Structures are given as structure tokens and as C-alpha cells.
């Protein structure tokens, strides 16, 4: 079965095999491994030694995102969020339920937010000390550019928290060049092509220290994760975690290096996404995004008239492909992931499966 939800994503068998071991997380032999893995991740983020630190949490992307908001946006603080997709909606909910004030910057879900829009909103909302942004919107496939947006955040003297859950390891990000970024958050299971289980922030050390006392939650306090690392070492966890997924991630990072790193991975995803976009359009399906706005992570198309998503998803499964069973775009759509351990052969297989599934459901339009 090909897993194109995305994520979790399709992983390599060697990545999955790395999980098949019982591990004691507080064991002396685990500690150097975990400390080294944290360094590897900091380097991929462009983090500077001593200035940035990898702060892991067991769990999902939502949890590390909430932890980052709680740690870096002080209680009583306000955060501006460009609302151009489902994950922005989720970020806003996490921030509100943490008691922070959310100012929504509305924008269509079919293109990235522009630096001009963000600059104007920051000017209009001096109460917003932070911008919260999603780098790749996994519902639609659009991309918000952290370098361009970060520049206006920096110029306005504000700070930023970035949800790069479906971007990190593929789309460009250089923490060293973006001092306004308090933290970028992501997980082990999307573009890094590991298994789910752990989530990560790569964060500024100074801002994390200043965030002590902000979180209002011990388990979601990233300043406490840092304090624990200082007290007990970078190889120590605070609470029992799914450490097998860290072993899998280490193998996945070996594969990332062997592939040639971020830029080469991005090129593979871009080729996957372009072939999906073209192939689906050739079947008469209408892409949700213009080609210029199509990011490399996920390809979304409008549902053709008469399509029942659950039936389509079930039909695709009979042809060996699992896609997301729900959509989050403004108009009804379905989406196919371009990320994970997949290339041209898998994309061709998916396109054949879509064609067959549409035919079975009587929805195959004349191309
Ligand atoms: C997948 C995803 C998340 C949430 O990750 P979970 O691990 O499911 O909590 C958050 N933001 C973006 C952009 C994502 O793609």
C-alpha cells in the first residue's frame, strides 16, 4: 500500500525496521545517540551552535506547535496569523485555547501571503508581538515564504513562530539568517521521512530562556526542555517517549544525507508534484491551484461533480493507494501527497489508480 495522505508518509523499509528493538531511554548507551540526533536536526535547520537548540517533545505536530506558542508568546500577548489554510486555523485555535490573543489576517487559500500584506497588518496591530505562520499548507498545497515574510517581521521589530511541519527537510529554511524566528516546529514523519512519534522545535536559546514561566504547562514548556538538557545533558528526556521512532529518524536522516540533502529532496518532491499536477489535469480534473502557486508537498484538485470522497478513497485503496479521507480547502477537493519515499514509479502508479477509481465510479470524464 502506498501512503500518500500526507503524512504520515511512505517510509523506506530500513526506516521501519529500525523500530524493531526495545530501548531504555535513560540508558547510558541511548544518551549519546539522542544528543547526536539533536545536533543533526539543528544543523538541518541552519541553526547556529550555542545560539539555537533542538527541543524535542514526544507527540504530534499540534503539541509542539502549542508548546512553542505557550513558550514564546507571553501570557497576555497577541499573535498575528495569516489565515490562508486549515493549519493556520488550527494554530489560531491552539493559541486561543492557550489564552493568547489571536489577530487573523485573512487571505484566500489559493496563494501564499505577501510581505506587503503582513507588513500592513503588523503596522495596524502593534499589540501583536509575534507572527505565527504555516510554511506549507498541507490542505491546499500553497507555500508561505518564511524568508520574505521574516524580513518584514524583522523590520517591524517583531518575532515569529513557524509551523514547518510539512515543509522541514524540503523547503528552504535558514535559522542563522532569520534572528526574528524564535522557533521552527516540525515532526519526524513528513519531509524527514521518519515514522511518527516525535516532534521538534529548533529554537533560539536566548528566547527560550526568556520564555521560562510563560507556558502555564509543565509538559508543554520548551524552556523546561532546555533546562532539563542543561541539568541532565542533551541526551536526556524528561518523560518516557517513543524512542524507537528516534532510531527510525536517525536512519531516515542517513537516507536524507545519502540522497544529497534538502535541495535534492526538494527537487524530487517538485518533480513528483509537477507530474501529479499535470497527470490529474490531463484526466480532466481541475487543479485547486494555479501552477505558479502549486507547492511541492501536496497536490489538490477540485472534486468532480458526483464524486463521493469516501467511495473514491475506498476505490483508490483497492488499487493500492491511500490518500486523505477528508479535505480542508474552501471548495470540496481531494489531495495527493508528493512527499515521502516515492518517485516517478510511484507517481505513475497513483495516476493509474486514480484513473481506474474514477472509471469504476462512473466519473471518468473525457480528457
Ligand atoms: C501535519 C501537519 C500538522 C500537524 O501534525 P500532527 O502531527 O498531525 O499533529 C501541523 N501543521 C502542518 C502544516 C501539517 O502539515
Tab-separated table of C-alpha atoms and ligand atoms in Angstrom:
chain	number	residue	atom	x	y	z
A	1	UNK	CA	0.000	0.000	0.000
A	2	UNK	CA	1.291	3.458	-0.921
A	3	UNK	CA	0.671	6.035	1.797
A	4	UNK	CA	0.116	9.489	0.288
A	5	UNK	CA	-2.005	11.148	2.955
A	6	UNK	CA	0.460	13.171	3.643
A	7	UNK	CA	1.515	12.480	6.482
A	8	UNK	CA	2.216	10.157	7.754
A	9	UNK	CA	4.216	9.482	4.623
A	10	UNK	CA	5.503	6.422	2.845
A	11	UNK	CA	8.755	5.374	4.532
A	12	UNK	CA	11.642	3.184	3.442
A	13	UNK	CA	11.681	-0.397	4.824
A	14	UNK	CA	15.039	0.261	6.531
A	15	UNK	CA	13.437	3.166	8.426
A	16	UNK	CA	10.605	0.983	9.661
A	17	UNK	CA	12.984	-1.854	10.542
A	18	UNK	CA	14.941	0.453	12.864
A	19	UNK	CA	11.944	0.491	15.229
A	20	UNK	CA	12.123	-3.233	15.979
A	21	UNK	CA	14.091	-3.032	19.221
A	22	UNK	CA	13.298	-2.470	22.884
A	23	UNK	CA	15.219	0.547	24.155
A	24	UNK	CA	15.710	2.018	27.621
A	25	UNK	CA	15.530	5.795	27.118
A	26	UNK	CA	17.527	6.553	30.267
A	27	UNK	CA	20.239	4.062	29.447
A	28	UNK	CA	23.814	5.317	29.135
A	29	UNK	CA	24.085	3.982	25.585
A	30	UNK	CA	20.962	5.833	24.410
A	31	UNK	CA	22.121	9.245	25.637
A	32	UNK	CA	24.956	9.945	23.179
A	33	UNK	CA	22.747	8.752	20.324
A	34	UNK	CA	19.942	11.146	21.285
A	35	UNK	CA	22.328	14.066	21.855
A	36	UNK	CA	23.871	13.497	18.413
A	37	UNK	CA	20.455	13.287	16.746
A	38	UNK	CA	19.516	16.675	18.241
A	39	UNK	CA	22.665	18.185	16.757
A	40	UNK	CA	21.917	16.684	13.336
A	41	UNK	CA	18.495	18.308	13.378
A	42	UNK	CA	19.821	21.707	14.449
A	43	UNK	CA	22.249	21.649	11.535
A	44	UNK	CA	19.482	20.856	9.002
A	45	UNK	CA	17.583	23.908	10.302
A	46	UNK	CA	20.607	26.135	9.745
A	47	UNK	CA	20.798	26.676	13.490
A	48	UNK	CA	23.971	28.148	14.971
A	49	UNK	CA	25.764	26.232	17.739
A	50	UNK	CA	25.165	27.951	21.070
A	51	UNK	CA	22.508	30.207	19.555
A	52	UNK	CA	19.953	27.575	18.559
A	53	UNK	CA	18.957	24.321	20.194
A	54	UNK	CA	16.794	21.339	19.241
A	55	UNK	CA	13.944	20.932	21.727
A	56	UNK	CA	12.080	17.654	21.160
A	57	UNK	CA	8.712	16.632	22.566
A	58	UNK	CA	7.113	13.237	22.238
A	59	UNK	CA	3.891	13.510	20.284
A	60	UNK	CA	2.336	15.201	17.294
A	61	UNK	CA	2.874	18.429	15.425
A	62	UNK	CA	-0.045	20.110	17.164
A	63	UNK	CA	1.634	19.575	20.519
A	64	UNK	CA	4.979	21.102	19.608
A	65	UNK	CA	3.147	23.995	17.957
A	66	UNK	CA	1.132	24.601	21.104
A	67	UNK	CA	4.305	24.309	23.192
A	68	UNK	CA	6.043	26.914	21.008
A	69	UNK	CA	3.127	29.339	21.243
A	70	UNK	CA	2.938	28.904	25.019
A	71	UNK	CA	6.681	29.297	25.485
A	72	UNK	CA	7.446	32.220	23.133
A	73	UNK	CA	4.222	34.265	23.182
A	74	UNK	CA	3.942	35.570	26.736
A	75	UNK	CA	0.611	35.295	28.571
A	76	UNK	CA	-1.431	38.344	27.641
A	77	UNK	CA	0.435	38.586	24.342
A	78	UNK	CA	-1.068	38.682	20.867
A	79	UNK	CA	-0.124	36.790	17.725
A	80	UNK	CA	-0.932	37.711	14.126
A	81	UNK	CA	-1.723	34.698	11.940
A	82	UNK	CA	-2.142	34.790	8.134
A	83	UNK	CA	-5.289	32.706	7.638
A	84	UNK	CA	-4.790	31.066	4.268
A	85	UNK	CA	-5.409	27.454	5.121
A	86	UNK	CA	-6.542	24.822	7.582
A	87	UNK	CA	-3.305	24.667	9.568
A	88	UNK	CA	-3.497	28.403	10.219
A	89	UNK	CA	-6.988	27.782	11.638
A	90	UNK	CA	-5.522	25.112	13.882
A	91	UNK	CA	-2.688	27.382	15.017
A	92	UNK	CA	-5.234	30.064	15.898
A	93	UNK	CA	-7.237	27.577	17.939
A	94	UNK	CA	-4.154	26.385	19.830
A	95	UNK	CA	-3.177	29.987	20.592
A	96	UNK	CA	-6.676	30.998	21.716
A	97	UNK	CA	-7.082	27.971	23.945
A	98	UNK	CA	-3.698	28.814	25.475
A	99	UNK	CA	-5.232	32.186	26.364
A	100	UNK	CA	-3.274	34.262	23.821
A	101	UNK	CA	-4.984	36.913	21.711
A	102	UNK	CA	-5.183	35.995	18.041
A	103	UNK	CA	-5.425	38.593	15.282
A	104	UNK	CA	-6.430	36.966	11.998
A	105	UNK	CA	-5.036	38.224	8.710
A	106	UNK	CA	-7.495	36.882	6.148
A	107	UNK	CA	-6.319	35.805	2.718
A	108	UNK	CA	-7.513	33.347	0.042
A	109	UNK	CA	-6.433	29.717	0.435
A	110	UNK	CA	-5.109	29.604	-3.126
A	111	UNK	CA	-1.867	31.588	-2.769
A	112	UNK	CA	0.879	32.449	-0.307
A	113	UNK	CA	0.571	35.545	1.878
A	114	UNK	CA	2.612	38.518	0.618
A	115	UNK	CA	5.191	40.550	2.579
A	116	UNK	CA	3.119	43.694	1.868
A	117	UNK	CA	0.010	42.156	3.457
A	118	UNK	CA	1.962	41.119	6.534
A	119	UNK	CA	3.729	44.481	6.851
A	120	UNK	CA	0.400	46.332	6.698
A	121	UNK	CA	-1.193	44.029	9.292
A	122	UNK	CA	1.763	44.357	11.669
A	123	UNK	CA	1.541	48.135	11.313
A	124	UNK	CA	-2.196	48.073	12.054
A	125	UNK	CA	-1.729	45.757	15.052
A	126	UNK	CA	1.111	46.996	17.268
A	127	UNK	CA	-0.220	44.697	20.008
A	128	UNK	CA	0.982	41.664	18.036
A	129	UNK	CA	4.496	40.867	19.205
A	130	UNK	CA	4.558	37.706	17.105
A	131	UNK	CA	3.629	36.451	13.686
A	132	UNK	CA	2.573	32.801	13.556
A	133	UNK	CA	2.839	31.311	10.086
A	134	UNK	CA	2.468	27.980	8.315
A	135	UNK	CA	5.229	27.387	5.763
A	136	UNK	CA	3.406	24.788	3.673
A	137	UNK	CA	-0.374	24.479	3.893
A	138	UNK	CA	-0.946	20.749	3.713
A	139	UNK	CA	-4.635	21.081	2.838
A	140	UNK	CA	-4.186	23.038	-0.370
A	141	UNK	CA	-0.504	22.862	-1.319
A	142	UNK	CA	0.319	26.580	-1.180
A	143	UNK	CA	3.567	27.834	0.339
A	144	UNK	CA	4.196	30.893	2.517
A	145	UNK	CA	7.794	32.119	2.191
A	146	UNK	CA	9.448	32.444	5.627
A	147	UNK	CA	12.495	34.350	4.319
A	148	UNK	CA	10.423	37.058	2.609
A	149	UNK	CA	7.835	37.281	5.383
A	150	UNK	CA	10.504	37.083	8.075
A	151	UNK	CA	12.231	40.115	6.607
A	152	UNK	CA	9.172	42.306	7.217
A	153	UNK	CA	8.680	40.812	10.680
A	154	UNK	CA	12.318	41.661	11.474
A	155	UNK	CA	11.983	45.170	10.045
A	156	UNK	CA	8.910	45.729	12.230
A	157	UNK	CA	10.811	44.605	15.320
A	158	UNK	CA	8.528	41.628	15.891
A	159	UNK	CA	9.148	37.927	16.362
A	160	UNK	CA	7.981	34.782	14.618
A	161	UNK	CA	6.953	31.167	15.231
A	162	UNK	CA	6.930	28.973	12.140
A	163	UNK	CA	4.887	25.795	11.585
A	164	UNK	CA	7.092	23.916	9.136
A	165	UNK	CA	5.529	20.535	9.858
A	166	UNK	CA	5.014	19.683	6.185
A	167	UNK	CA	7.988	21.693	4.917
A	168	UNK	CA	11.027	20.969	7.063
A	169	UNK	CA	13.702	18.972	5.279
A	170	UNK	CA	12.484	20.013	1.837
A	171	UNK	CA	11.584	23.700	1.592
A	172	UNK	CA	14.381	26.185	2.339
A	173	UNK	CA	14.870	27.484	5.858
A	174	UNK	CA	17.974	29.056	7.368
A	175	UNK	CA	17.649	29.948	11.033
A	176	UNK	CA	21.057	31.642	11.032
A	177	UNK	CA	19.733	34.230	8.587
A	178	UNK	CA	16.455	34.775	10.467
A	179	UNK	CA	17.095	36.056	14.006
A	180	UNK	CA	13.409	37.063	14.286
A	181	UNK	CA	12.462	33.359	14.304
A	182	UNK	CA	12.031	32.237	17.906
A	183	UNK	CA	11.313	28.695	16.813
A	184	UNK	CA	10.508	26.488	13.856
A	185	UNK	CA	8.450	23.366	14.603
A	186	UNK	CA	8.068	20.088	12.714
A	187	UNK	CA	7.809	16.336	13.220
A	188	UNK	CA	9.718	13.177	12.431
A	189	UNK	CA	7.222	11.920	9.874
A	190	UNK	CA	6.750	14.286	6.945
A	191	UNK	CA	9.607	15.517	4.728
A	192	UNK	CA	12.213	13.938	7.006
A	193	UNK	CA	10.581	10.598	6.059
A	194	UNK	CA	10.748	9.086	9.540
A	195	UNK	CA	7.924	7.457	11.489
A	196	UNK	CA	5.521	9.474	13.645
A	197	UNK	CA	6.307	9.736	17.351
A	198	UNK	CA	8.417	12.807	17.996
A	199	UNK	CA	8.019	16.497	17.323
A	200	UNK	CA	10.783	19.084	17.326
A	201	UNK	CA	11.354	22.754	17.793
A	202	UNK	CA	14.649	24.257	16.744
A	203	UNK	CA	14.665	27.438	18.754
A	204	UNK	CA	16.723	30.404	19.854
A	205	UNK	CA	18.447	29.732	23.168
A	206	UNK	CA	18.007	33.331	24.407
A	207	UNK	CA	14.288	33.454	23.626
A	208	UNK	CA	13.773	30.028	25.190
A	209	UNK	CA	15.452	31.224	28.388
A	210	UNK	CA	13.287	34.359	28.367
A	211	UNK	CA	10.204	32.144	27.908
A	212	UNK	CA	10.644	30.490	31.302
A	213	UNK	CA	7.389	30.803	33.226
A	214	UNK	CA	5.280	31.553	30.130
A	215	UNK	CA	3.886	28.151	29.248
A	216	UNK	CA	1.445	27.521	32.082
A	217	UNK	CA	2.056	23.818	31.409
A	218	UNK	CA	4.969	21.700	32.553
A	219	UNK	CA	4.673	19.136	29.750
A	220	UNK	CA	4.435	21.808	27.006
A	221	UNK	CA	7.134	24.133	28.366
A	222	UNK	CA	10.052	24.262	25.931
A	223	UNK	CA	12.103	26.322	28.379
A	224	UNK	CA	11.825	23.348	30.731
A	225	UNK	CA	13.042	21.030	27.952
A	226	UNK	CA	16.090	23.304	27.659
A	227	UNK	CA	16.571	23.479	31.427
A	228	UNK	CA	16.449	19.680	31.603
A	229	UNK	CA	19.045	19.382	28.841
A	230	UNK	CA	21.335	21.721	30.781
A	231	UNK	CA	20.872	19.881	34.020
A	232	UNK	CA	20.927	16.297	32.761
A	233	UNK	CA	22.566	16.533	29.349
A	234	UNK	CA	21.363	16.823	25.757
A	235	UNK	CA	20.858	13.053	25.735
A	236	UNK	CA	18.185	13.107	28.399
A	237	UNK	CA	14.407	13.006	28.056
A	238	UNK	CA	12.049	14.383	30.678
A	239	UNK	CA	9.336	11.751	30.211
A	240	UNK	CA	9.126	8.330	28.578
A	241	UNK	CA	8.923	8.790	24.828
A	242	UNK	CA	8.509	6.619	21.719
A	243	UNK	CA	12.288	6.448	21.362
A	244	UNK	CA	12.085	3.748	18.697
A	245	UNK	CA	10.875	6.470	16.341
A	246	UNK	CA	14.117	8.372	17.080
A	247	UNK	CA	16.096	5.337	15.910
A	248	UNK	CA	13.966	5.317	12.757
A	249	UNK	CA	14.541	9.033	12.286
A	250	UNK	CA	18.299	8.554	12.525
A	251	UNK	CA	18.138	6.014	9.680
A	252	UNK	CA	15.864	8.396	7.768
A	253	UNK	CA	18.448	11.177	8.220
A	254	UNK	CA	21.163	8.858	6.878
A	255	UNK	CA	18.978	8.441	3.808
A	256	UNK	CA	18.443	12.227	3.668
A	257	UNK	CA	22.230	12.744	3.625
A	258	UNK	CA	22.773	9.963	1.092
A	259	UNK	CA	20.169	11.500	-1.205
A	260	UNK	CA	22.117	14.760	-1.199
A	261	UNK	CA	20.263	16.712	1.464
A	262	UNK	CA	17.440	19.215	1.409
A	263	UNK	CA	17.811	20.687	-2.069
A	264	UNK	CA	17.921	17.295	-3.776
A	265	UNK	CA	14.939	16.110	-1.764
A	266	UNK	CA	13.044	19.257	-2.723
A	267	UNK	CA	13.808	18.615	-6.392
A	268	UNK	CA	12.408	15.060	-6.100
A	269	UNK	CA	9.225	16.357	-4.438
A	270	UNK	CA	8.881	19.113	-7.040
A	271	UNK	CA	9.103	16.541	-9.810
A	272	UNK	CA	6.517	14.360	-8.033
A	273	UNK	CA	4.153	17.306	-7.551
A	274	UNK	CA	4.555	18.561	-11.122
A	275	UNK	CA	3.845	15.095	-12.541
A	276	UNK	CA	0.794	14.708	-10.292
A	277	UNK	CA	-0.491	18.187	-11.182
A	278	UNK	CA	-0.064	17.528	-14.916
A	279	UNK	CA	-1.355	13.963	-14.781
A	280	UNK	CA	-4.504	14.799	-12.848
A	281	UNK	CA	-5.223	17.789	-15.098
A	282	UNK	CA	-4.802	15.533	-18.141
A	283	UNK	CA	-7.631	13.343	-16.779
A	284	UNK	CA	-9.920	16.360	-16.857
A	285	UNK	CA	-9.621	17.084	-13.141
A	286	UNK	CA	-9.351	20.741	-12.176
A	287	UNK	CA	-6.279	21.606	-10.050
A	288	UNK	CA	-7.124	23.631	-6.950
A	289	UNK	CA	-4.118	25.884	-7.514
A	290	UNK	CA	-2.636	27.666	-10.487
A	291	UNK	CA	0.659	26.080	-11.475
A	292	UNK	CA	2.595	29.092	-10.150
A	293	UNK	CA	1.061	28.648	-6.683
A	294	UNK	CA	1.470	24.879	-6.598
A	295	UNK	CA	3.930	23.922	-3.873
A	296	UNK	CA	5.975	20.719	-3.884
A	297	UNK	CA	4.312	18.974	-0.922
A	298	UNK	CA	0.751	18.087	-1.850
A	299	UNK	CA	-1.386	18.367	-4.991
A	300	UNK	CA	-5.057	19.212	-4.548
A	301	UNK	CA	-7.788	19.058	-7.186
A	302	UNK	CA	-11.445	20.023	-7.115
A	303	UNK	CA	-13.813	17.109	-6.613
A	304	UNK	CA	-15.522	16.360	-9.929
A	305	UNK	CA	-19.337	16.524	-9.895
A	306	UNK	CA	-20.821	13.339	-8.449
A	307	UNK	CA	-17.729	12.249	-6.525
A	308	UNK	CA	-18.328	10.909	-3.025
A	309	UNK	CA	-14.960	11.231	-1.297
A	310	UNK	CA	-15.334	8.147	0.924
A	311	UNK	CA	-16.182	5.987	-2.116
A	312	UNK	CA	-13.272	7.399	-4.095
A	313	UNK	CA	-10.829	6.835	-1.222
A	314	UNK	CA	-12.073	3.236	-0.869
A	315	UNK	CA	-11.727	2.636	-4.617
A	316	UNK	CA	-8.172	4.001	-4.603
A	317	UNK	CA	-7.340	1.703	-1.729
A	318	UNK	CA	-8.415	-1.300	-3.810
A	319	UNK	CA	-5.733	-0.123	-6.256
A	320	UNK	CA	-3.070	0.082	-3.563
A	321	UNK	CA	-3.102	3.790	-2.727
A	322	UNK	CA	-4.202	5.516	0.487
A	323	UNK	CA	-4.975	9.233	0.346
A	324	UNK	CA	-6.524	11.563	2.902
A	325	UNK	CA	-10.160	10.786	3.641
A	326	UNK	CA	-11.087	14.438	4.222
A	327	UNK	CA	-10.484	17.823	2.662
A	328	UNK	CA	-9.813	21.179	4.317
A	329	UNK	CA	-9.981	23.595	1.386
A	330	UNK	CA	-12.762	26.172	0.999
A	331	UNK	CA	-14.184	24.263	-2.009
A	332	UNK	CA	-14.547	20.438	-1.972
A	333	UNK	CA	-11.313	18.793	-3.089
A	334	UNK	CA	-9.129	15.755	-2.728
A	335	UNK	CA	-5.368	15.768	-2.298
A	336	UNK	CA	-2.445	13.515	-3.036
A	337	UNK	CA	0.876	13.814	-1.236
A	338	UNK	CA	4.048	14.331	-3.244
A	339	UNK	CA	6.297	13.632	-0.252
A	340	UNK	CA	7.704	10.502	1.358
A	341	UNK	CA	9.862	7.756	-0.067
A	342	UNK	CA	8.315	7.997	-3.533
A	343	UNK	CA	9.470	8.891	-7.045
A	344	UNK	CA	8.328	8.677	-10.665
A	345	UNK	CA	7.283	4.996	-10.478
A	346	UNK	CA	5.019	5.606	-7.505
A	347	UNK	CA	3.546	8.742	-9.107
A	348	UNK	CA	2.754	6.755	-12.249
A	349	UNK	CA	1.114	4.067	-10.115
A	350	UNK	CA	-1.026	6.675	-8.341
A	351	UNK	CA	-2.153	8.261	-11.585
A	352	UNK	CA	-3.192	4.854	-12.953
A	353	UNK	CA	-5.038	4.167	-9.689
A	354	UNK	CA	-6.914	7.494	-9.862
A	355	UNK	CA	-7.909	6.833	-13.457
A	356	UNK	CA	-9.141	3.348	-12.603
A	357	UNK	CA	-11.010	4.509	-9.490
A	358	UNK	CA	-12.774	7.287	-11.394
A	359	UNK	CA	-13.735	4.816	-14.136
A	360	UNK	CA	-15.145	2.362	-11.593
A	361	UNK	CA	-17.251	5.119	-10.064
A	362	UNK	CA	-18.501	6.218	-13.480
A	363	UNK	CA	-16.744	9.589	-13.149
A	364	UNK	CA	-14.096	9.311	-15.833
A	365	UNK	CA	-14.521	12.433	-17.944
A	366	UNK	CA	-13.232	12.658	-21.482
A	367	UNK	CA	-9.712	14.019	-21.157
B	1	LIG	C1	0.619	17.555	9.608
B	1	LIG	C2	0.656	18.993	9.972
B	1	LIG	C3	0.459	19.446	11.293
B	1	LIG	C4	0.031	18.554	12.411
B	1	LIG	O1	0.788	17.473	12.629
B	1	LIG	P1	0.251	16.318	13.583
B	1	LIG	O2	1.478	15.515	13.783
B	1	LIG	O3	-0.852	15.622	12.840
B	1	LIG	O4	-0.253	16.956	14.835
B	1	LIG	C5	0.592	20.789	11.560
B	1	LIG	N1	0.877	21.663	10.591
B	1	LIG	C6	1.059	21.278	9.321
B	1	LIG	C7	1.375	22.311	8.293
B	1	LIG	C8	0.953	19.941	8.964
B	1	LIG	O5	1.120	19.560	7.694
